Structure formats: C-alpha cells, structure tokens
XYZ file of C-alpha atoms in Angstrom:
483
model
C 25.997 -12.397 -12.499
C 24.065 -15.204 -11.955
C 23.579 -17.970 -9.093
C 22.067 -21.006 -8.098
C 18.585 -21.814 -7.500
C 17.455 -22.058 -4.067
C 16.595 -25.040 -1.667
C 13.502 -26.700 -1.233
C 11.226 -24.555 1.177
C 11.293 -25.660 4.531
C 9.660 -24.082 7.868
C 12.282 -22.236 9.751
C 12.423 -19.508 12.114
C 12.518 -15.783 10.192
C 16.213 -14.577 10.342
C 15.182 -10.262 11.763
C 18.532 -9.348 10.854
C 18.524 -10.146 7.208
C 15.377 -8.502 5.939
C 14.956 -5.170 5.405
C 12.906 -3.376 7.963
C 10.174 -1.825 6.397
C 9.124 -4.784 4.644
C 7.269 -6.853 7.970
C 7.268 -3.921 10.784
C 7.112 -1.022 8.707
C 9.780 1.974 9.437
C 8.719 3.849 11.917
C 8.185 7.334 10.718
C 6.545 11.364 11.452
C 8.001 12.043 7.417
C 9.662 9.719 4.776
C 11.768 10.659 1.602
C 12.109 8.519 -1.369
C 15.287 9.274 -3.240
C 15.055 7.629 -6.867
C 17.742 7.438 -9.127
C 19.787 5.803 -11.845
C 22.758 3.871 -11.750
C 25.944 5.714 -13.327
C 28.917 4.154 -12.398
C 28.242 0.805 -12.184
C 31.546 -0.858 -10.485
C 31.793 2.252 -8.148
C 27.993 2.230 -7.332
C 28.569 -1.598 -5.798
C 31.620 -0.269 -4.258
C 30.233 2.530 -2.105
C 27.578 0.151 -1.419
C 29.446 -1.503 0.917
C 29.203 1.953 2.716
C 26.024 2.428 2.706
C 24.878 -1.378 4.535
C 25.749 0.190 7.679
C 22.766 2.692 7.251
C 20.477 -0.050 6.170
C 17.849 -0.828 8.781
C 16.911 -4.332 9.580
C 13.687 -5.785 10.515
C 15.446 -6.765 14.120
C 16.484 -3.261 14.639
C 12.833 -2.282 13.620
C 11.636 -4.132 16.108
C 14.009 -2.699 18.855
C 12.891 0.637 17.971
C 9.217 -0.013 18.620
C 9.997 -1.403 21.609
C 12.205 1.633 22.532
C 8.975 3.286 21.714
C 6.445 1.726 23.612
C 8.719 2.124 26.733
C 9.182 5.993 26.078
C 5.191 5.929 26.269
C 4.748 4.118 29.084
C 7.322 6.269 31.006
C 5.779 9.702 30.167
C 3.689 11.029 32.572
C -0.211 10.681 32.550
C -1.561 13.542 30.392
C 1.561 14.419 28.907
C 2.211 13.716 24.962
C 5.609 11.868 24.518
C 8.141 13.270 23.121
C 9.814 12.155 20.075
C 12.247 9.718 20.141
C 14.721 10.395 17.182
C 14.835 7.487 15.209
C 15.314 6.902 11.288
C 15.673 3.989 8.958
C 17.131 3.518 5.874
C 16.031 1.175 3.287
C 17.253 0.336 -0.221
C 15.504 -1.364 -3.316
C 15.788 -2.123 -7.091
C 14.278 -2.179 -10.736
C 14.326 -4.800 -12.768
C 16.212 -2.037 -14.943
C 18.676 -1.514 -12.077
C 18.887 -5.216 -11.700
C 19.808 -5.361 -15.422
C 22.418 -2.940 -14.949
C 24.034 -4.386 -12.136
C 24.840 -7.801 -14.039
C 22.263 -9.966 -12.406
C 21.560 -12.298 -15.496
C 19.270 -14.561 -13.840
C 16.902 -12.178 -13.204
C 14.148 -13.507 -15.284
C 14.287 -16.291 -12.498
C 12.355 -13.927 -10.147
C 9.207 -15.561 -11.834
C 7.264 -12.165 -11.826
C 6.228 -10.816 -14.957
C 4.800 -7.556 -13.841
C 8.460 -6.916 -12.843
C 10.021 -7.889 -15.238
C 8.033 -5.163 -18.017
C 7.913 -2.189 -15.541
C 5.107 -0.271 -14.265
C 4.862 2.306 -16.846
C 4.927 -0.569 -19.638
C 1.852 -2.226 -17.170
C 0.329 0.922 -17.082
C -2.892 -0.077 -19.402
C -3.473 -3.308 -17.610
C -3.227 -1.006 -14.243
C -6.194 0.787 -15.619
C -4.190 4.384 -15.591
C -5.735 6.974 -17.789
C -3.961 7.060 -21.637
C -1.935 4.343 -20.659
C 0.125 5.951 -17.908
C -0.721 9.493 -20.252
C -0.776 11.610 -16.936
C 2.119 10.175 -15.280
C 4.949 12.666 -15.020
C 7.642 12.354 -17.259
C 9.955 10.868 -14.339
C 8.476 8.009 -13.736
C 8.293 7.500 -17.522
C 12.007 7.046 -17.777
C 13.725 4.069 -16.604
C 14.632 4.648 -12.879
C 17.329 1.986 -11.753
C 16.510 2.354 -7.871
C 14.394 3.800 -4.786
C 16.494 4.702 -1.206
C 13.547 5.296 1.326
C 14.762 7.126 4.363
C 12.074 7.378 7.096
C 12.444 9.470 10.726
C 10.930 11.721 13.519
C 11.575 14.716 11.716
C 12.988 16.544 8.456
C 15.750 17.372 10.575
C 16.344 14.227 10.905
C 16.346 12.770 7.607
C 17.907 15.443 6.074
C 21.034 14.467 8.146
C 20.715 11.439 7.054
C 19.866 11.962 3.046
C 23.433 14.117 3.260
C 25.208 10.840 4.585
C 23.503 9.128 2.250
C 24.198 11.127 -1.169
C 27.457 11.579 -0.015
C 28.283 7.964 0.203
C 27.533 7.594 -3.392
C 28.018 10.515 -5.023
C 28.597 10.519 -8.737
C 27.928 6.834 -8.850
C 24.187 7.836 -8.907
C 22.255 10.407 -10.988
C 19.128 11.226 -8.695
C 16.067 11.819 -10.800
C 13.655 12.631 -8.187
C 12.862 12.711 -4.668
C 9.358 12.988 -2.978
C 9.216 13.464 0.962
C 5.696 12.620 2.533
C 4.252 13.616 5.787
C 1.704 12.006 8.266
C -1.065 14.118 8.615
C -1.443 16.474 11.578
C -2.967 16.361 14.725
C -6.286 13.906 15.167
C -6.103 13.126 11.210
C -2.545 11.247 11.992
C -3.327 7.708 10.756
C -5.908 8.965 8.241
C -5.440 9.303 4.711
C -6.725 12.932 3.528
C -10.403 11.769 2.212
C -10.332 11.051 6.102
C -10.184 7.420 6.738
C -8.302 5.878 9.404
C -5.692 4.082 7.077
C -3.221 0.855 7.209
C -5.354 -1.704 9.753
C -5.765 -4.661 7.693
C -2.232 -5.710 7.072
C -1.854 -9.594 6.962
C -0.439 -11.050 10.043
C 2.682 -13.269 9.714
C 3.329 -16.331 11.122
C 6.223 -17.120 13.581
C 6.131 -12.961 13.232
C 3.511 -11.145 14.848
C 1.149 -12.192 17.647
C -2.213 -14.004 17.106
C -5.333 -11.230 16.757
C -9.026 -11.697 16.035
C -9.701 -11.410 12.762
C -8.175 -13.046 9.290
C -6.112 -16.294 9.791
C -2.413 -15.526 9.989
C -0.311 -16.314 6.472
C 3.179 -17.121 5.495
C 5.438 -15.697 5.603
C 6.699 -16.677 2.130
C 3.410 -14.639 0.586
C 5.646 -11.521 1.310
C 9.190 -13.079 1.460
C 10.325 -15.019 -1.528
C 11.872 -18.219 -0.602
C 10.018 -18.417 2.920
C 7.259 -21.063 2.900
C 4.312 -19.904 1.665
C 6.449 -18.433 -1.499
C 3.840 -19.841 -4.612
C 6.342 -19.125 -7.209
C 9.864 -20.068 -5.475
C 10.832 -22.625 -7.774
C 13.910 -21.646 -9.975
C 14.178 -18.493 -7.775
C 18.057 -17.513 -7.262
C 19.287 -17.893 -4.166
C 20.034 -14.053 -4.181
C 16.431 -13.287 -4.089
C 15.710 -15.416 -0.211
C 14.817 -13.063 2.455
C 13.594 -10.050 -0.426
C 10.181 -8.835 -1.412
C 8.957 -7.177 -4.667
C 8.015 -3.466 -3.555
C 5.288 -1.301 -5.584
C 5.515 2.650 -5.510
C 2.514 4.446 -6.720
C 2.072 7.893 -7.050
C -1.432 8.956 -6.180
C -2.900 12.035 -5.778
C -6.258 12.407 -4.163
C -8.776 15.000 -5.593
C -9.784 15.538 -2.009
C -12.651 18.572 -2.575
C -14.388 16.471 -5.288
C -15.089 14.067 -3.291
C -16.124 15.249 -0.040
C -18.506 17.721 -2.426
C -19.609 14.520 -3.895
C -20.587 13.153 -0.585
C -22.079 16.350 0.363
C -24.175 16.175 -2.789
C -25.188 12.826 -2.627
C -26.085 11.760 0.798
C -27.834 8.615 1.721
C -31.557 10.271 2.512
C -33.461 8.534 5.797
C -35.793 9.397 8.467
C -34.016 11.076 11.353
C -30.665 10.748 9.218
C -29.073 14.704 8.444
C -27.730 15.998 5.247
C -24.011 15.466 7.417
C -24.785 11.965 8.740
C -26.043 10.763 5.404
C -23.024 11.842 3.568
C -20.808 10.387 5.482
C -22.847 6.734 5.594
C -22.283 7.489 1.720
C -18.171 7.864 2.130
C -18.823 4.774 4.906
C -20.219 2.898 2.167
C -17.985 3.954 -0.429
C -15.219 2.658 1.518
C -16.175 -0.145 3.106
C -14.933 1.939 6.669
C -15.843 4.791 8.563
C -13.352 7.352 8.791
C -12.908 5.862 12.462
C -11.497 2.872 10.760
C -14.594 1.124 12.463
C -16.022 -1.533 9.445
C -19.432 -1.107 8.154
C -19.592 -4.580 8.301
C -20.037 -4.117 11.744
C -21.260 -1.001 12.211
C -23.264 -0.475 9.363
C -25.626 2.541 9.487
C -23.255 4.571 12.752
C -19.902 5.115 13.326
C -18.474 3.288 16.370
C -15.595 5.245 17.652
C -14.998 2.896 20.447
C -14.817 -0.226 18.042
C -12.451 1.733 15.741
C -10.257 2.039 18.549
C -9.672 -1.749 19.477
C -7.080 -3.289 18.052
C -8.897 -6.947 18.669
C -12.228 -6.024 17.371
C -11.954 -3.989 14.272
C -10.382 -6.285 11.674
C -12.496 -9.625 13.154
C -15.070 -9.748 10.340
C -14.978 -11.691 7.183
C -18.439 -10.794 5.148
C -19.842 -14.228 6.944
C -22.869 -15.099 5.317
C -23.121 -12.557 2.871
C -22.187 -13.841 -0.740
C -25.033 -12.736 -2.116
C -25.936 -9.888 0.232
C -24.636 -5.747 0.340
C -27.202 -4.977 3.019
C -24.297 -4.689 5.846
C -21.757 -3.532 2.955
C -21.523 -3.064 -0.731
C -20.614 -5.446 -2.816
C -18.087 -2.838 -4.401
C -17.059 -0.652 -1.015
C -13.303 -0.192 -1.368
C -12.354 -2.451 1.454
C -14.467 -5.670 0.082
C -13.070 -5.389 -3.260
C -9.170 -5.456 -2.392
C -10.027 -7.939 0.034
C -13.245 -9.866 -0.137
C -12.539 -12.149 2.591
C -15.233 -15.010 2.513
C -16.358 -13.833 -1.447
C -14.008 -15.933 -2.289
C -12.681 -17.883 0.775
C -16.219 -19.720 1.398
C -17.558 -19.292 -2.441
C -17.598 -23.278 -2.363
C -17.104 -26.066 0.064
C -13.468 -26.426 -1.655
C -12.883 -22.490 -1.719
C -9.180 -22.097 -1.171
C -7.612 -19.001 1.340
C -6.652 -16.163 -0.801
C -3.316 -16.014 1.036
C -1.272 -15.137 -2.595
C -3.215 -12.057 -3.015
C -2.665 -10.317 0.255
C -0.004 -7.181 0.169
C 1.833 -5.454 2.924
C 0.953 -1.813 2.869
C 3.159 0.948 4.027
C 3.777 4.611 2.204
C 2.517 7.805 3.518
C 0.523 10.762 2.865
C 2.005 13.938 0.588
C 0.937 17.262 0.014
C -0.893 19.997 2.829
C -4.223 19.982 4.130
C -7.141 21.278 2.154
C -7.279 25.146 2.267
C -10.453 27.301 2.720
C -10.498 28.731 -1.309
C -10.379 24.652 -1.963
C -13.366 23.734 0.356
C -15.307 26.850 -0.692
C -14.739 26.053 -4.597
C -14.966 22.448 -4.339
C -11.386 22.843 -6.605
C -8.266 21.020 -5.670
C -5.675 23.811 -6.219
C -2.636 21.808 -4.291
C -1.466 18.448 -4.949
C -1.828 16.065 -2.225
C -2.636 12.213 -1.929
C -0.334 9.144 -0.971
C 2.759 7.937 -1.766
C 1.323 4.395 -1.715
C 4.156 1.437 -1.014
C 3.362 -2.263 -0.492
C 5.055 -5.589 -0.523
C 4.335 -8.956 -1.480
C 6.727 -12.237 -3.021
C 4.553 -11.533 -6.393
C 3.383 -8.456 -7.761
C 1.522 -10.378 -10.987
C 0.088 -12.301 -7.794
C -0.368 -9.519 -5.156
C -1.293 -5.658 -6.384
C -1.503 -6.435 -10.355
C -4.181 -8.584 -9.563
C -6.200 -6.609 -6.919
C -5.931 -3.660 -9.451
C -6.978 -4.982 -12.308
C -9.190 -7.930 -11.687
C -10.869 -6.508 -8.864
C -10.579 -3.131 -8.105
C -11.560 -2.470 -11.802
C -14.194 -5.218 -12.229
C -17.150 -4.377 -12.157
C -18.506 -7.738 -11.958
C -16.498 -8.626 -8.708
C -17.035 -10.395 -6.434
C -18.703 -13.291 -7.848
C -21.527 -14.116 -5.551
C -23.719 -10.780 -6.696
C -24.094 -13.150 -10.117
C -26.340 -14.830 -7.967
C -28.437 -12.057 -5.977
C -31.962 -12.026 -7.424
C -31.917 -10.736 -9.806
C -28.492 -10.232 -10.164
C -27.197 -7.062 -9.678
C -23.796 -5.576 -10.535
C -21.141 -4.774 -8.152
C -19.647 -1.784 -9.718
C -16.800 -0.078 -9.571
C -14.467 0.374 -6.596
C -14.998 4.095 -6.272
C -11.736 5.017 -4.612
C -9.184 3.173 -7.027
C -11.480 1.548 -9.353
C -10.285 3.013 -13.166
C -12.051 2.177 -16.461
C -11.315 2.730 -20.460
C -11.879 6.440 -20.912
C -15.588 7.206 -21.372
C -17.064 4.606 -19.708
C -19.718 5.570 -16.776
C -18.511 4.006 -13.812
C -21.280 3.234 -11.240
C -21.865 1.130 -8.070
C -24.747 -0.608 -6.070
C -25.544 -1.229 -2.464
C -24.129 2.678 -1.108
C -27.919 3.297 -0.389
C -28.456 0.522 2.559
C -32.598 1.689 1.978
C -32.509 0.915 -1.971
C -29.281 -1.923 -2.485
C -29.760 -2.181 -6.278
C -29.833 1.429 -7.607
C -26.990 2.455 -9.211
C -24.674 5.606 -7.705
C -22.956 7.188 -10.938
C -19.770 8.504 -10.292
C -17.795 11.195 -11.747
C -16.074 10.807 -15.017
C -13.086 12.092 -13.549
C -11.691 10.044 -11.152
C -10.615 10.896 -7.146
C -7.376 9.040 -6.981
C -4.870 9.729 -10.097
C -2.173 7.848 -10.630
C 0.899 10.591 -11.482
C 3.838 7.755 -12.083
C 5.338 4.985 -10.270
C 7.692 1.801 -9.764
C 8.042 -1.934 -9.286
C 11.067 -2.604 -7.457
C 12.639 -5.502 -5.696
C 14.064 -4.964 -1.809
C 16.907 -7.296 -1.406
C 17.835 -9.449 1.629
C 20.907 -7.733 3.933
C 22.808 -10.411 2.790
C 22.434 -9.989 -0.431
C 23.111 -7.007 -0.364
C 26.707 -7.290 0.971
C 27.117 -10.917 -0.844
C 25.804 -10.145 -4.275
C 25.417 -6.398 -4.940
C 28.173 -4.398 -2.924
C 31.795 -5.496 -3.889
C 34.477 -5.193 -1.329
C-alpha cells in the first residue's frame, strides 16, 4: 500500500474533525485504559475497522465536550461540586510493526527513525537500565497497536472496552491492557511525587487562545503535514492530519524519594527540616508541588501564582545563561525545556519549536500506604503512564531524553559560569550507564556549585513502552479500514 507524497505546506485553517482528539485537547478523562494488541487477521482487522470509526473521537467533538463541561460548572450551584458529566473518547494508533502489517509500504516515508526501529530496539539510546533489561516482557514483543479509551468512570469505559473488543474480535490478539487513574481528592492534577503536572503544553496556533508565557508554535511541530512540519517532505499523503505518539511505562519509586528529600533538606536560618526539603524537591524539579515555578518563586511556594492560568507558565530563564541562583541549571523543568538556554544563547539563537511535545497520559497504581511511608519501601507499583505527541519523535522526546535529560553537561551556558560548573543530571528522568554517580548543582540556592549525589537507583523506571503513529480520521476510513 503505498501513496503519493503530499503538497507543499501551506497555512490553512486546522480541519477539528479529522484529527484525533487527544492529540491537541487531550481526552477528557477521571480513568483511561490502553488496550494493546497485535494484528491477527489482517483483511478482517481493516474490515471491522470501518466499525469501529464511529467510536473514534475527534478533536471537534473534544472540544464540544469541554465546552459541555465548562457549562455544567457554571450551572452548579455555588458550593456545590459538579457532578460528572459522562463522557468518553476513543482513540486509535499504530506501530511501525502494525504499519508493516497492514501493507503500508511507504512507510519509511514517515522520515522518523526512532519509529521506524521501535522503542525497545531505542532502548540504550533512551538511557533505560540493561538496555530496556527491566522492561516487562510485553513491551519486549512486537505490539502492532494501542486503542486508548478515556471516561468519567470505569463504568464507563468498561461499556465501552466491551463495544470495542467486540467489534474486532478475533481479528486482534490483545497482549495487554493498563487502566490509569487521576489521583484523588486535592492531589488530582499532581503526579504522585506531588507536583502539579501537565501546565507547560505548547500552545497552537489558529488552535488555542493567546496566554502569557512561551510564543505560540505550529501547528505542524505536532501534526505532520501542517506548517511548521520540519520533516514533511516525501511524507505520504496518508500521514496529513497524524502525529507520532510515545507510550512510556514509568513507575515512580515514590518513598525513596520523598525519604531522600526528607534526608537531604536545603539547611537555612529560619528554614525547617519540612520547608527545606521541599525547596530541595522545588529545586529538583524546577516547580513546587503547587505547579508555581521556582523561577518565580524561588525560595516559597506561591499557591496563589500556581493557581493562575496567565501567570504561571510566563517565564523563560531571562537573563540567566550562566546563572542557577533562581533555578538549577539541571531542575527537571529547565532541562526538557530550557527556554532562553538555548532560544537567546546567541544573537542568531533559533526558537526550539521542533523539540516541544504534547503531553497527555495519566497516573497508575494507589496512593502510598502507611508500611511504605514508615519503611521508606515502595511495596506497590505506581507511577505514570506517560503519553505525548509530536510530528517527530527523533526530533521531539528522543532528543529531550537523551541529549538533555541525560546530559550532564546541558544546558550550554553553565560552560561559561566561573568557573564552570556542571549541570548534572536531571534527577527525575535523567538515566546514566550503570555505575555511574549521577549528581547535580544549584539544589542548594545558599551554596550553587556543590554537588547533590543522588541515589544509584533511580526514582522513575522505565518498565516497557511504544512508539506509535495516530492516524488522521480520514485516513483512517480512506487508507486503513476497507469497506
């Protein structure tokens, strides 16, 4: 199966109704189930397909559920919580193995070669332990495809998973599914280390309104064959109106780290035990679990900044190449995206608009139980099922992983502090070769160039994971359902 390349790009209003919904809006969602499996009956699979389209959500309809959403809040009563609406989405993508499967011979013409190899064959460049060594031995199969079905409630999604797995039956062999959860109560939004999660998204152009903070992008950095798209020449037609999706598998030694914090607060006049530790987690991440940035609340949280939506994603590290005082050079959120590090490095300093990503995912596993806080032991796994989108993964998450995240000379401009220091490590999903010591400067705002050592053993662990491609609506009836 193959098909022409596309057009020249050209700027043109986003078509809602042909992208998938998750992709720019995110599917709204309480819990979220990803169903992966392999492709058994080829002919029948793109058969039943034509079934299934119905279920898929669009970014349009995304968009009409928020707004059914905001209306249900605005028309529940002052002090009342509002009730659930009950919504769900469906959403569909592929592997390049799946691709392969279904006949698509061009797809070499996707220009990404991160996708192309897999990410258990990218494992090593990734950074995960033994090559991918820990990952179960699902993800270290060839899975062919990922259904995500997001909703209100388990109820809910269980209604429709049964639609959905009886649509296509035998044509699929399910190898796994994993259902996440948002967190409860005042930790919804938060990952489970804590931290307010998901607030520095790129904002698309001729998509979502204009905010403080980072300059809007194209949309073609997320969809191929939009403008923007850096690698759309040759790209098949098929492939306008997609993104390239990443599924990791991350669990989160949660107890390690907050006894790490505990054990290694920042020490000040007037500061506690408690408020140092958590300037150390602040620092660590670049964020207060608040979401509020330390870039501009750097030694105390600010609730009330964390809060508003026009304040707490306008900074950019102004002025600071060479400086950590405000935030570490290494701090989680300055190392996946540096902002002026690199934007304002020189006068001719180019945006870094091909490495942004579109995060969505969700948190798995319960809540940290008493014998786990009292032993400092993670006993239950827990952590993220972590899912973002970009028009390149080589481009997008590859490159944040490995020539960031897990450099420990990044960014550039502490070459030039003097003397120069070393960044570090990110210490949240910075990895390194087995039995190196992986350290960081600038946590201690009182002592910028000593060194915090972290653990040899890691908080976040990759267990397994996926690079997939989420086709356009229309290509999905057009070029992989048959009628």
């Amino acid at each position: 199966m193959s098909q022409s390349s596309q057009a020249p790009l050209a700027s043109q209003p986003l078509d809602l109704k042909d992208i998938q919904g998750d992709i720019l809006s995110g599917l709204p969602k309480k819990t979220e189930t990803y169903v992966f499996f392999q492709i058994t009956q080829v002919a029948a699979f793109r058969k039943q397909l034509q079934h299934l389209l119905p279920l898929i959500k669009s970014t349009a309809d995304v968009v009409q559920d928020r707004g059914a959403i905001e209306r249900n809040k605005r028309s529940t009563p002052e002090g009342q919580k509002p009730k659930l609406l009950p919504l769900t989405g469906v959403n569909i993508s592929f592997s390049r193995f799946g691709l392969d499967k279904l006949g698509f011979t061009d797809a070499d013409h996707l220009n990404d070669d991160a996708f192309k190899k897999g990410q258990f064959n990218d494992a090593a460049t990734l950074g995960d332990a033994d090559s991918g060594g820990q990952w179960e031995p699902t993800f270290k199969n060839k899975i062919d495809g990922m259904i995500l079905v997001s909703g209100d409630s388990h109820a809910s999604v269980d209604v429709v998973l049964v639609e959905v797995r009886l649509i296509l039956g035998l044509t699929i062999h399910e190898v796994t599914h994993i259902r996440g959860d948002v967190r409860p109560g005042d930790q919804n939004g938060h990952e489970h280390f804590g931290f307010l999660d998901g607030i520095s998204n790129p904002s698309i152009e001729g998509f979502d309104p204009v905010i403080p903070g980072p300059h809007q992008i194209k949309p073609g950095f997320l969809l191929l064959g939009q403008e923007g798209d850096s690698r759309a020449t040759g790209r098949p037609n098929w492939a306008v109106n997609g993104s390239f999706l990443v599924f990791r598998y991350l669990f989160q030694r949660v107890p390690e780290f907050d006894d790490f914090l505990e054990k290694n607060p920042v020490v000040a006049p007037n500061l506690s035990s408690k408020d140092g530790s958590d300037l150390r987690g602040a620092r660590l991440v670049g964020r207060w679990k608040s979401g509020a940035p330390i870039d501009l609340a750097p030694l105390k949280d600010d609730p009330e900044l964390a809060q508003n939506v026009n304040q707490r994603n306008d900074f950019s590290y102004k002025g600071q190449l060479t400086d950590q005082s405000r935030c570490p050079f290494a701090a989680h959120t300055r190392k996946t995206f540096p902002r002026d590090d690199l934007e304002k490095l020189t006068p001719n300093s180019a945006p870094i608009d091909n490495r942004r990503i579109m995060r969505r995912g969700i948190q798995f596993g319960p809540e940290v139980t008493e014998d786990e806080h009292q032993s400092r032991t993670t006993k239950h796994g827990r952590g993220l099922l972590f899912v973002c989108y970009s028009s390149s993964i080589t481009d997008g998450f590859q490159f944040i992983q490995q020539s960031w995240a897990n450099a420990p000379s990044f960014p550039p401009g502490a070459a030039q502090v003097k003397p120069p220091v070393e960044p570090g490590f990110d210490a949240i999903i910075g990895q390194a070769p087995e039995g190196t010591i992986r350290t960081l400067s600038g946590t201690d705002p009182h002592n910028l160039a000593q060194p915090l050592q972290l653990p040899a053993s890691e908080f976040v662990v990759p267990h397994g994971g996926e690079y997939f491609f989420t086709p356009s609506i229309s290509a999905l009836k057009n070029n992989f359902a048959l009628a």
